[in-house]
């Protein structure tokens, strides 16, 4: 019914318009000149208009006729569309296989050839950009990343992460940080963004930034407590090594640290080493004593033997108490030898040196024991010990090679 109504309206319009069109044709027929090479075609304007309209109608009728014929044969237009879709899918799969195999040139070519026809072109452009990156074509890589962001602005994070990873691989740390800051503004707590930021900060030795990032890493729950503790220890170690603290600043920084960090043997060793260098040996001795009472560590014992407490005699008594609990500990015996020397207890020092060297050959212990014997007048034995220490040191160096 609607079609008949529309047909009636069109017929009425044609009847009304026909006299007007005839008057226009009579008034001015006009002409059109077409030149193709040496061939010239000239016709009236209105004939050309009718010819174009007639051509459009013929094409429309031909389309309807062809469609009817194909339908009678059981073939639809969807068949051709599906064929093209199969070709695009096949090329996409081939491009992805090349990508997985590392055939970057072929992957880039195949993926770009179908990207503009794909429903989700983002993957095509990102994979092609990575392929260009692997080929060292950074200009094309950047252009493809821009194209990926253009076709899928809602997936900006994926583009930024891909770009950051490529910049990091190229050691472009400053550019990578700028990209990651953009990514962080999009997804502040995304675990991959935080992990990449951590990697870049570590690579540029910005440990203060690592410390500032740690609370976010904890919230992300992407790291185990052990990994986070290790990161905190590394960060504090780096700060202690690189920052030139005076004594008050060093103590203040240490006091602000979390209790778990103050129990780290690595950090205690480093902190006490700095205290010793800054002349606060008594503070270092007290700190080492507190830690060693709870946690035994050979490196801390070695440093305990080198620092000088408020009372050499008291320090000796403390170390001898530990020896009763740990008889035969070569590191503790060496520490006792050094403390005994500071107390000018030459006999005890000699005994402790001998006991330590029987259990563990130590070039430094040989040298210190030799110096003690030389001071006591036993030059022959002192010379022998110097030779043994030199031989031990040479052996250690060869083993490292």
Short mmCIF file of N, CA and C in Angstrom, two decimals, residues 209-377:
data_model
loop_
_atom_site.label_atom_id
_atom_site.label_comp_id
_atom_site.label_asym_id
_atom_site.label_seq_id
_atom_site.Cartn_x
_atom_site.Cartn_y
_atom_site.Cartn_z
N UNK A 209 63.28 7.63 43.68
CA UNK A 209 62.02 7.40 42.96
C UNK A 209 61.49 5.99 43.23
N UNK A 210 62.42 5.02 43.36
CA UNK A 210 62.00 3.65 43.70
C UNK A 210 61.31 3.64 45.05
N UNK A 211 61.90 4.34 46.03
CA UNK A 211 61.29 4.41 47.36
C UNK A 211 59.91 5.05 47.31
N UNK A 212 59.76 6.09 46.48
CA UNK A 212 58.47 6.76 46.36
C UNK A 212 57.43 5.86 45.67
N UNK A 213 57.92 4.95 44.83
CA UNK A 213 57.02 4.06 44.10
C UNK A 213 56.58 2.86 44.92
N UNK A 214 57.33 2.52 45.94
CA UNK A 214 57.06 1.31 46.72
C UNK A 214 55.64 1.22 47.29
N UNK A 215 55.06 2.30 47.82
CA UNK A 215 53.67 2.18 48.31
C UNK A 215 52.69 1.75 47.23
N UNK A 216 52.90 2.25 46.00
CA UNK A 216 52.01 1.85 44.90
C UNK A 216 52.25 0.39 44.52
N UNK A 217 53.50 -0.05 44.59
CA UNK A 217 53.81 -1.46 44.28
C UNK A 217 53.14 -2.38 45.30
N UNK A 218 53.11 -1.96 46.55
CA UNK A 218 52.45 -2.76 47.58
C UNK A 218 50.95 -2.88 47.30
N UNK A 219 50.34 -1.77 46.90
CA UNK A 219 48.91 -1.77 46.63
C UNK A 219 48.56 -2.60 45.40
N UNK A 220 49.49 -2.67 44.46
CA UNK A 220 49.21 -3.42 43.23
C UNK A 220 49.12 -4.93 43.47
N UNK A 221 49.73 -5.40 44.57
CA UNK A 221 49.73 -6.82 44.93
C UNK A 221 50.34 -7.71 43.84
N UNK A 222 51.20 -7.10 43.04
CA UNK A 222 51.87 -7.87 41.99
C UNK A 222 53.21 -8.44 42.47
N UNK A 223 53.63 -8.05 43.67
CA UNK A 223 54.91 -8.50 44.22
C UNK A 223 54.68 -9.21 45.55
N UNK A 224 55.51 -10.19 45.82
CA UNK A 224 55.44 -10.89 47.10
C UNK A 224 56.07 -10.01 48.18
N UNK A 225 55.74 -10.24 49.45
CA UNK A 225 56.36 -9.47 50.53
C UNK A 225 57.89 -9.57 50.51
N UNK A 226 58.40 -10.75 50.13
CA UNK A 226 59.86 -10.94 50.06
C UNK A 226 60.46 -10.04 48.97
N UNK A 227 59.80 -9.97 47.81
CA UNK A 227 60.30 -9.13 46.73
C UNK A 227 60.28 -7.65 47.11
N UNK A 228 59.21 -7.24 47.77
CA UNK A 228 59.10 -5.84 48.19
C UNK A 228 60.17 -5.49 49.22
N UNK A 229 60.40 -6.43 50.16
CA UNK A 229 61.43 -6.18 51.18
C UNK A 229 62.81 -6.07 50.52
N UNK A 230 63.07 -6.94 49.55
CA UNK A 230 64.35 -6.89 48.84
C UNK A 230 64.51 -5.57 48.10
N UNK A 231 63.42 -5.08 47.49
CA UNK A 231 63.47 -3.79 46.80
C UNK A 231 63.76 -2.65 47.78
N UNK A 232 63.11 -2.70 48.93
CA UNK A 232 63.33 -1.67 49.94
C UNK A 232 64.78 -1.67 50.42
N UNK A 233 65.32 -2.86 50.64
CA UNK A 233 66.71 -2.98 51.09
C UNK A 233 67.65 -2.42 50.03
N UNK A 234 67.43 -2.79 48.77
CA UNK A 234 68.28 -2.29 47.68
C UNK A 234 68.21 -0.77 47.59
N UNK A 235 67.00 -0.24 47.74
CA UNK A 235 66.84 1.22 47.64
C UNK A 235 67.58 1.93 48.77
N UNK A 236 67.43 1.43 50.00
CA UNK A 236 68.11 2.06 51.14
C UNK A 236 69.63 1.93 50.99
N UNK A 237 70.10 0.76 50.54
CA UNK A 237 71.54 0.56 50.31
C UNK A 237 72.08 1.60 49.33
N UNK A 238 71.32 1.79 48.24
CA UNK A 238 71.77 2.74 47.22
C UNK A 238 71.79 4.17 47.76
N UNK A 239 70.78 4.53 48.56
CA UNK A 239 70.74 5.87 49.15
C UNK A 239 71.91 6.06 50.11
N UNK A 240 72.18 5.06 50.94
CA UNK A 240 73.31 5.16 51.87
C UNK A 240 74.64 5.27 51.14
N UNK A 241 74.74 4.60 50.00
CA UNK A 241 75.99 4.62 49.24
C UNK A 241 76.20 5.94 48.50
N UNK A 242 75.11 6.49 47.97
CA UNK A 242 75.25 7.64 47.07
C UNK A 242 75.09 8.99 47.76
N UNK A 243 74.35 9.02 48.87
CA UNK A 243 74.12 10.30 49.55
C UNK A 243 75.24 10.57 50.56
N UNK A 244 75.75 11.76 50.51
CA UNK A 244 76.84 12.13 51.42
C UNK A 244 76.25 12.68 52.72
N UNK A 245 75.91 11.75 53.61
CA UNK A 245 75.33 12.14 54.91
C UNK A 245 76.43 12.63 55.85
N UNK A 246 76.09 13.63 56.67
CA UNK A 246 76.92 13.86 57.85
C UNK A 246 76.37 12.97 58.95
N UNK A 247 77.01 12.98 60.13
CA UNK A 247 76.64 12.03 61.17
C UNK A 247 75.19 12.21 61.63
N UNK A 248 74.77 13.45 61.84
CA UNK A 248 73.40 13.69 62.31
C UNK A 248 72.38 13.27 61.25
N UNK A 249 72.67 13.58 60.00
CA UNK A 249 71.76 13.20 58.91
C UNK A 249 71.66 11.68 58.79
N UNK A 250 72.80 11.01 58.95
CA UNK A 250 72.82 9.55 58.84
C UNK A 250 71.96 8.92 59.95
N UNK A 251 72.14 9.39 61.18
CA UNK A 251 71.36 8.85 62.29
C UNK A 251 69.87 9.14 62.11
N UNK A 252 69.55 10.34 61.66
CA UNK A 252 68.15 10.71 61.45
C UNK A 252 67.52 9.85 60.36
N UNK A 253 68.26 9.62 59.28
CA UNK A 253 67.73 8.78 58.19
C UNK A 253 67.49 7.36 58.69
N UNK A 254 68.41 6.85 59.48
CA UNK A 254 68.27 5.48 60.00
C UNK A 254 67.06 5.35 60.94
N UNK A 255 66.86 6.35 61.75
CA UNK A 255 65.75 6.30 62.71
C UNK A 255 64.40 6.29 62.01
N UNK A 256 64.32 6.90 60.84
CA UNK A 256 63.06 6.98 60.12
C UNK A 256 62.72 5.69 59.37
N UNK A 257 63.67 4.78 59.26
CA UNK A 257 63.44 3.55 58.53
C UNK A 257 62.50 2.63 59.29
N UNK A 258 61.80 1.79 58.53
CA UNK A 258 60.91 0.80 59.13
C UNK A 258 61.72 -0.20 59.96
N UNK A 259 61.10 -0.72 61.00
CA UNK A 259 61.78 -1.65 61.91
C UNK A 259 62.32 -2.87 61.17
N UNK A 260 61.57 -3.37 60.20
CA UNK A 260 62.03 -4.56 59.46
C UNK A 260 63.31 -4.28 58.70
N UNK A 261 63.47 -3.04 58.23
CA UNK A 261 64.69 -2.68 57.49
C UNK A 261 65.89 -2.57 58.45
N UNK A 262 65.64 -2.09 59.65
CA UNK A 262 66.73 -1.97 60.62
C UNK A 262 67.26 -3.33 61.07
N UNK A 263 66.48 -4.38 60.80
CA UNK A 263 66.91 -5.72 61.15
C UNK A 263 67.63 -6.42 60.00
N UNK A 264 67.67 -5.76 58.87
CA UNK A 264 68.38 -6.33 57.71
C UNK A 264 69.88 -6.31 57.96
N UNK A 265 70.50 -7.45 57.90
CA UNK A 265 71.93 -7.54 58.17
C UNK A 265 72.75 -6.75 57.15
N UNK A 266 72.28 -6.72 55.92
CA UNK A 266 72.98 -5.96 54.87
C UNK A 266 72.97 -4.47 55.22
N UNK A 267 71.81 -3.96 55.63
CA UNK A 267 71.70 -2.53 55.95
C UNK A 267 72.44 -2.19 57.23
N UNK A 268 72.37 -3.07 58.22
CA UNK A 268 73.11 -2.83 59.47
C UNK A 268 74.61 -2.75 59.18
N UNK A 269 75.09 -3.66 58.35
CA UNK A 269 76.52 -3.66 57.98
C UNK A 269 76.89 -2.33 57.32
N UNK A 270 76.06 -1.87 56.41
CA UNK A 270 76.37 -0.64 55.69
C UNK A 270 76.26 0.58 56.62
N UNK A 271 75.22 0.59 57.41
CA UNK A 271 75.03 1.71 58.35
C UNK A 271 76.18 1.82 59.33
N UNK A 272 76.59 0.70 59.90
CA UNK A 272 77.69 0.72 60.88
C UNK A 272 79.01 1.05 60.22
N UNK A 273 79.16 0.64 58.95
CA UNK A 273 80.37 1.02 58.22
C UNK A 273 80.45 2.52 58.05
N UNK A 274 79.32 3.16 57.76
CA UNK A 274 79.29 4.62 57.63
C UNK A 274 79.53 5.29 58.98
N UNK A 275 78.97 4.73 60.03
CA UNK A 275 79.22 5.28 61.37
C UNK A 275 80.71 5.24 61.70
N UNK A 276 81.34 4.13 61.36
CA UNK A 276 82.78 3.99 61.63
C UNK A 276 83.57 5.06 60.88
N UNK A 277 83.22 5.26 59.61
CA UNK A 277 83.96 6.25 58.81
C UNK A 277 83.73 7.68 59.30
N UNK A 278 82.58 7.91 59.89
CA UNK A 278 82.27 9.24 60.40
C UNK A 278 82.74 9.43 61.85
N UNK A 279 83.44 8.43 62.39
CA UNK A 279 84.02 8.56 63.71
C UNK A 279 83.10 8.17 64.85
N UNK A 280 81.92 7.64 64.55
CA UNK A 280 80.98 7.24 65.61
C UNK A 280 81.11 5.73 65.86
N UNK A 281 82.32 5.30 66.21
CA UNK A 281 82.57 3.86 66.38
C UNK A 281 81.82 3.29 67.58
N UNK A 282 81.68 4.06 68.62
CA UNK A 282 80.98 3.55 69.79
C UNK A 282 79.52 3.24 69.45
N UNK A 283 78.87 4.13 68.69
CA UNK A 283 77.49 3.90 68.25
C UNK A 283 77.42 2.66 67.36
N UNK A 284 78.41 2.51 66.47
CA UNK A 284 78.45 1.35 65.58
C UNK A 284 78.60 0.06 66.38
N UNK A 285 79.48 0.09 67.42
CA UNK A 285 79.70 -1.11 68.24
C UNK A 285 78.42 -1.51 68.97
N UNK A 286 77.70 -0.53 69.48
CA UNK A 286 76.45 -0.82 70.19
C UNK A 286 75.39 -1.40 69.25
N UNK A 287 75.32 -0.82 68.05
CA UNK A 287 74.35 -1.32 67.07
C UNK A 287 74.69 -2.75 66.66
N UNK A 288 75.96 -3.02 66.39
CA UNK A 288 76.39 -4.36 66.00
C UNK A 288 76.14 -5.36 67.14
N UNK A 289 76.38 -4.94 68.36
CA UNK A 289 76.17 -5.84 69.50
C UNK A 289 74.70 -6.23 69.60
N UNK A 290 73.80 -5.24 69.44
CA UNK A 290 72.36 -5.53 69.55
C UNK A 290 71.91 -6.52 68.47
N UNK A 291 72.40 -6.31 67.26
CA UNK A 291 71.97 -7.17 66.15
C UNK A 291 72.56 -8.57 66.28
N UNK A 292 73.86 -8.65 66.62
CA UNK A 292 74.51 -9.96 66.71
C UNK A 292 73.95 -10.80 67.85
N UNK A 293 73.42 -10.16 68.85
CA UNK A 293 72.80 -10.91 69.94
C UNK A 293 71.58 -11.68 69.44
N UNK A 294 70.91 -11.13 68.40
CA UNK A 294 69.69 -11.75 67.87
C UNK A 294 69.94 -12.50 66.55
N UNK A 295 70.82 -11.96 65.71
CA UNK A 295 71.07 -12.55 64.39
C UNK A 295 72.57 -12.64 64.15
N UNK A 296 73.05 -13.85 63.95
CA UNK A 296 74.48 -14.02 63.75
C UNK A 296 74.82 -13.87 62.27
N UNK A 297 75.87 -13.11 61.99
CA UNK A 297 76.29 -12.90 60.60
C UNK A 297 77.79 -12.68 60.58
N UNK A 298 78.48 -13.43 59.73
CA UNK A 298 79.95 -13.37 59.70
C UNK A 298 80.46 -11.98 59.33
N UNK A 299 79.75 -11.28 58.42
CA UNK A 299 80.20 -9.95 58.00
C UNK A 299 80.09 -8.95 59.16
N UNK A 300 79.03 -9.08 59.95
CA UNK A 300 78.87 -8.18 61.09
C UNK A 300 79.91 -8.48 62.17
N UNK A 301 80.22 -9.76 62.34
CA UNK A 301 81.25 -10.14 63.31
C UNK A 301 82.60 -9.56 62.90
N UNK A 302 82.89 -9.65 61.60
CA UNK A 302 84.17 -9.11 61.10
C UNK A 302 84.27 -7.62 61.37
N UNK A 303 83.17 -6.87 61.14
CA UNK A 303 83.17 -5.43 61.39
C UNK A 303 83.24 -5.13 62.89
N UNK A 304 82.61 -5.99 63.71
CA UNK A 304 82.63 -5.80 65.16
C UNK A 304 84.07 -5.86 65.69
N UNK A 305 84.87 -6.70 65.07
CA UNK A 305 86.27 -6.77 65.50
C UNK A 305 87.07 -5.55 65.11
N UNK A 306 86.55 -4.74 64.14
CA UNK A 306 87.30 -3.58 63.66
C UNK A 306 86.89 -2.27 64.35
N UNK A 307 85.63 -2.19 64.78
CA UNK A 307 85.18 -0.94 65.40
C UNK A 307 85.61 -0.92 66.87
N UNK A 308 85.78 0.28 67.39
CA UNK A 308 86.24 0.43 68.77
C UNK A 308 85.09 0.99 69.62
N UNK A 309 84.64 0.21 70.58
CA UNK A 309 83.55 0.64 71.45
C UNK A 309 84.01 1.59 72.53
N UNK A 310 83.07 1.91 73.42
CA UNK A 310 83.41 2.83 74.50
C UNK A 310 84.42 2.22 75.46
N UNK A 311 84.40 0.90 75.62
CA UNK A 311 85.33 0.20 76.51
C UNK A 311 85.86 -1.03 75.79
N UNK A 312 87.18 -1.04 75.51
CA UNK A 312 87.78 -2.19 74.82
C UNK A 312 87.63 -3.45 75.65
N UNK A 313 87.77 -3.31 76.96
CA UNK A 313 87.68 -4.48 77.84
C UNK A 313 86.27 -5.07 77.82
N UNK A 314 85.26 -4.19 77.88
CA UNK A 314 83.88 -4.66 77.84
C UNK A 314 83.58 -5.33 76.49
N UNK A 315 84.10 -4.73 75.41
CA UNK A 315 83.88 -5.31 74.08
C UNK A 315 84.51 -6.69 74.00
N UNK A 316 85.67 -6.87 74.63
CA UNK A 316 86.34 -8.18 74.64
C UNK A 316 85.50 -9.19 75.42
N UNK A 317 84.97 -8.79 76.55
CA UNK A 317 84.15 -9.69 77.36
C UNK A 317 82.89 -10.14 76.61
N UNK A 318 82.28 -9.20 75.88
CA UNK A 318 81.08 -9.52 75.09
C UNK A 318 81.42 -10.56 74.04
N UNK A 319 82.54 -10.34 73.32
CA UNK A 319 82.92 -11.25 72.26
C UNK A 319 83.30 -12.62 72.82
N UNK A 320 83.95 -12.66 73.98
CA UNK A 320 84.31 -13.95 74.59
C UNK A 320 83.05 -14.70 75.04
N UNK A 321 82.02 -13.98 75.44
CA UNK A 321 80.76 -14.61 75.79
C UNK A 321 80.16 -15.28 74.54
N UNK A 322 80.25 -14.60 73.42
CA UNK A 322 79.75 -15.19 72.16
C UNK A 322 80.56 -16.44 71.80
N UNK A 323 81.87 -16.40 72.10
CA UNK A 323 82.72 -17.54 71.76
C UNK A 323 82.32 -18.78 72.56
N UNK A 324 81.87 -18.58 73.78
CA UNK A 324 81.41 -19.72 74.57
C UNK A 324 80.16 -20.35 73.94
N UNK A 325 79.39 -19.53 73.29
CA UNK A 325 78.19 -20.04 72.62
C UNK A 325 78.52 -20.60 71.23
N UNK A 326 79.60 -20.09 70.62
CA UNK A 326 79.98 -20.52 69.27
C UNK A 326 81.49 -20.84 69.23
N UNK A 327 81.91 -21.87 69.92
CA UNK A 327 83.34 -22.23 69.88
C UNK A 327 83.73 -22.69 68.47
N UNK A 328 84.91 -22.33 68.07
CA UNK A 328 85.37 -22.75 66.76
C UNK A 328 84.86 -21.90 65.61
N UNK A 329 84.37 -20.70 65.88
CA UNK A 329 83.94 -19.79 64.81
C UNK A 329 85.15 -18.96 64.37
N UNK A 330 85.69 -19.20 63.16
CA UNK A 330 86.93 -18.52 62.76
C UNK A 330 86.78 -17.01 62.66
N UNK A 331 85.62 -16.52 62.24
CA UNK A 331 85.40 -15.07 62.11
C UNK A 331 85.37 -14.42 63.49
N UNK A 332 84.75 -15.07 64.45
CA UNK A 332 84.69 -14.54 65.81
C UNK A 332 86.08 -14.57 66.45
N UNK A 333 86.83 -15.64 66.21
CA UNK A 333 88.20 -15.73 66.75
C UNK A 333 89.08 -14.62 66.20
N UNK A 334 88.92 -14.32 64.90
CA UNK A 334 89.69 -13.22 64.31
C UNK A 334 89.28 -11.89 64.91
N UNK A 335 87.97 -11.69 65.13
CA UNK A 335 87.51 -10.45 65.76
C UNK A 335 88.07 -10.32 67.17
N UNK A 336 88.11 -11.43 67.91
CA UNK A 336 88.67 -11.42 69.27
C UNK A 336 90.16 -11.09 69.25
N UNK A 337 90.87 -11.60 68.24
CA UNK A 337 92.30 -11.29 68.13
C UNK A 337 92.51 -9.78 67.97
N UNK A 338 91.69 -9.15 67.15
CA UNK A 338 91.82 -7.72 66.91
C UNK A 338 91.46 -6.91 68.17
N UNK A 339 90.40 -7.34 68.85
CA UNK A 339 90.01 -6.63 70.08
C UNK A 339 91.07 -6.79 71.16
N UNK A 340 91.66 -7.99 71.25
CA UNK A 340 92.72 -8.25 72.24
C UNK A 340 93.94 -7.38 71.95
N UNK A 341 94.24 -7.17 70.67
CA UNK A 341 95.37 -6.31 70.31
C UNK A 341 95.11 -4.87 70.77
N UNK A 342 93.87 -4.40 70.62
CA UNK A 342 93.55 -3.04 71.07
C UNK A 342 93.68 -2.93 72.60
N UNK A 343 93.47 -4.06 73.30
CA UNK A 343 93.63 -4.09 74.76
C UNK A 343 95.07 -4.38 75.15
N UNK A 344 95.94 -4.51 74.13
CA UNK A 344 97.37 -4.84 74.34
C UNK A 344 97.55 -6.15 75.08
N UNK A 345 96.64 -7.06 74.86
CA UNK A 345 96.74 -8.41 75.42
C UNK A 345 97.38 -9.28 74.35
N UNK A 346 98.70 -9.19 74.22
CA UNK A 346 99.41 -9.80 73.10
C UNK A 346 99.29 -11.32 73.11
N UNK A 347 99.34 -11.91 74.28
CA UNK A 347 99.25 -13.37 74.36
C UNK A 347 97.89 -13.86 73.89
N UNK A 348 96.82 -13.19 74.35
CA UNK A 348 95.49 -13.57 73.90
C UNK A 348 95.31 -13.35 72.40
N UNK A 349 95.85 -12.23 71.95
CA UNK A 349 95.72 -11.93 70.52
C UNK A 349 96.40 -13.01 69.69
N UNK A 350 97.63 -13.42 70.14
CA UNK A 350 98.36 -14.46 69.41
C UNK A 350 97.58 -15.77 69.40
N UNK A 351 97.01 -16.14 70.52
CA UNK A 351 96.26 -17.38 70.62
C UNK A 351 95.03 -17.36 69.71
N UNK A 352 94.35 -16.23 69.71
CA UNK A 352 93.14 -16.13 68.88
C UNK A 352 93.49 -16.14 67.39
N UNK A 353 94.60 -15.47 67.03
CA UNK A 353 95.02 -15.49 65.62
C UNK A 353 95.33 -16.92 65.18
N UNK A 354 96.07 -17.65 66.01
CA UNK A 354 96.46 -19.02 65.66
C UNK A 354 95.23 -19.92 65.52
N UNK A 355 94.28 -19.77 66.44
CA UNK A 355 93.07 -20.60 66.39
C UNK A 355 92.23 -20.28 65.15
N UNK A 356 92.14 -19.01 64.82
CA UNK A 356 91.36 -18.61 63.65
C UNK A 356 91.99 -19.14 62.36
N UNK A 357 93.33 -19.02 62.25
CA UNK A 357 94.01 -19.44 61.03
C UNK A 357 94.02 -20.96 60.87
N UNK A 358 93.95 -21.68 61.96
CA UNK A 358 93.85 -23.13 61.86
C UNK A 358 92.51 -23.55 61.23
N UNK A 359 91.48 -22.75 61.49
CA UNK A 359 90.16 -23.08 60.98
C UNK A 359 89.88 -22.46 59.59
N UNK A 360 90.51 -21.33 59.32
CA UNK A 360 90.22 -20.62 58.06
C UNK A 360 91.42 -19.79 57.64
N UNK A 361 91.95 -20.10 56.46
CA UNK A 361 93.11 -19.36 55.94
C UNK A 361 92.64 -18.01 55.42
N UNK A 362 93.16 -16.96 56.03
CA UNK A 362 92.72 -15.61 55.69
C UNK A 362 93.94 -14.73 55.46
N UNK A 363 94.14 -14.23 54.24
CA UNK A 363 95.33 -13.42 53.95
C UNK A 363 95.46 -12.21 54.88
N UNK A 364 94.35 -11.55 55.19
CA UNK A 364 94.39 -10.38 56.07
C UNK A 364 94.80 -10.79 57.49
N UNK A 365 94.30 -11.93 57.94
CA UNK A 365 94.66 -12.42 59.28
C UNK A 365 96.15 -12.75 59.35
N UNK A 366 96.67 -13.36 58.28
CA UNK A 366 98.11 -13.66 58.23
C UNK A 366 98.91 -12.37 58.37
N UNK A 367 98.50 -11.32 57.63
CA UNK A 367 99.24 -10.06 57.66
C UNK A 367 99.19 -9.41 59.05
N UNK A 368 98.04 -9.42 59.69
CA UNK A 368 97.91 -8.81 61.01
C UNK A 368 98.67 -9.61 62.08
N UNK A 369 98.61 -10.93 61.96
CA UNK A 369 99.34 -11.77 62.91
C UNK A 369 100.85 -11.58 62.73
N UNK A 370 101.29 -11.47 61.46
CA UNK A 370 102.72 -11.24 61.19
C UNK A 370 103.18 -9.91 61.79
N UNK A 371 102.33 -8.87 61.67
CA UNK A 371 102.68 -7.56 62.25
C UNK A 371 102.80 -7.65 63.77
N UNK A 372 101.90 -8.44 64.41
CA UNK A 372 101.96 -8.62 65.86
C UNK A 372 103.27 -9.31 66.27
N UNK A 373 103.63 -10.38 65.55
CA UNK A 373 104.87 -11.10 65.89
C UNK A 373 106.09 -10.24 65.66
N UNK A 374 106.08 -9.42 64.63
CA UNK A 374 107.20 -8.51 64.40
C UNK A 374 107.33 -7.53 65.55
N UNK A 375 106.19 -7.07 66.06
CA UNK A 375 106.18 -6.16 67.20
C UNK A 375 106.72 -6.84 68.45
N UNK A 376 106.47 -8.18 68.55
CA UNK A 376 106.95 -8.93 69.71
C UNK A 376 108.39 -9.42 69.53
N UNK A 377 108.98 -9.17 68.36
CA UNK A 377 110.38 -9.52 68.13
C UNK A 377 110.59 -10.86 67.45
#
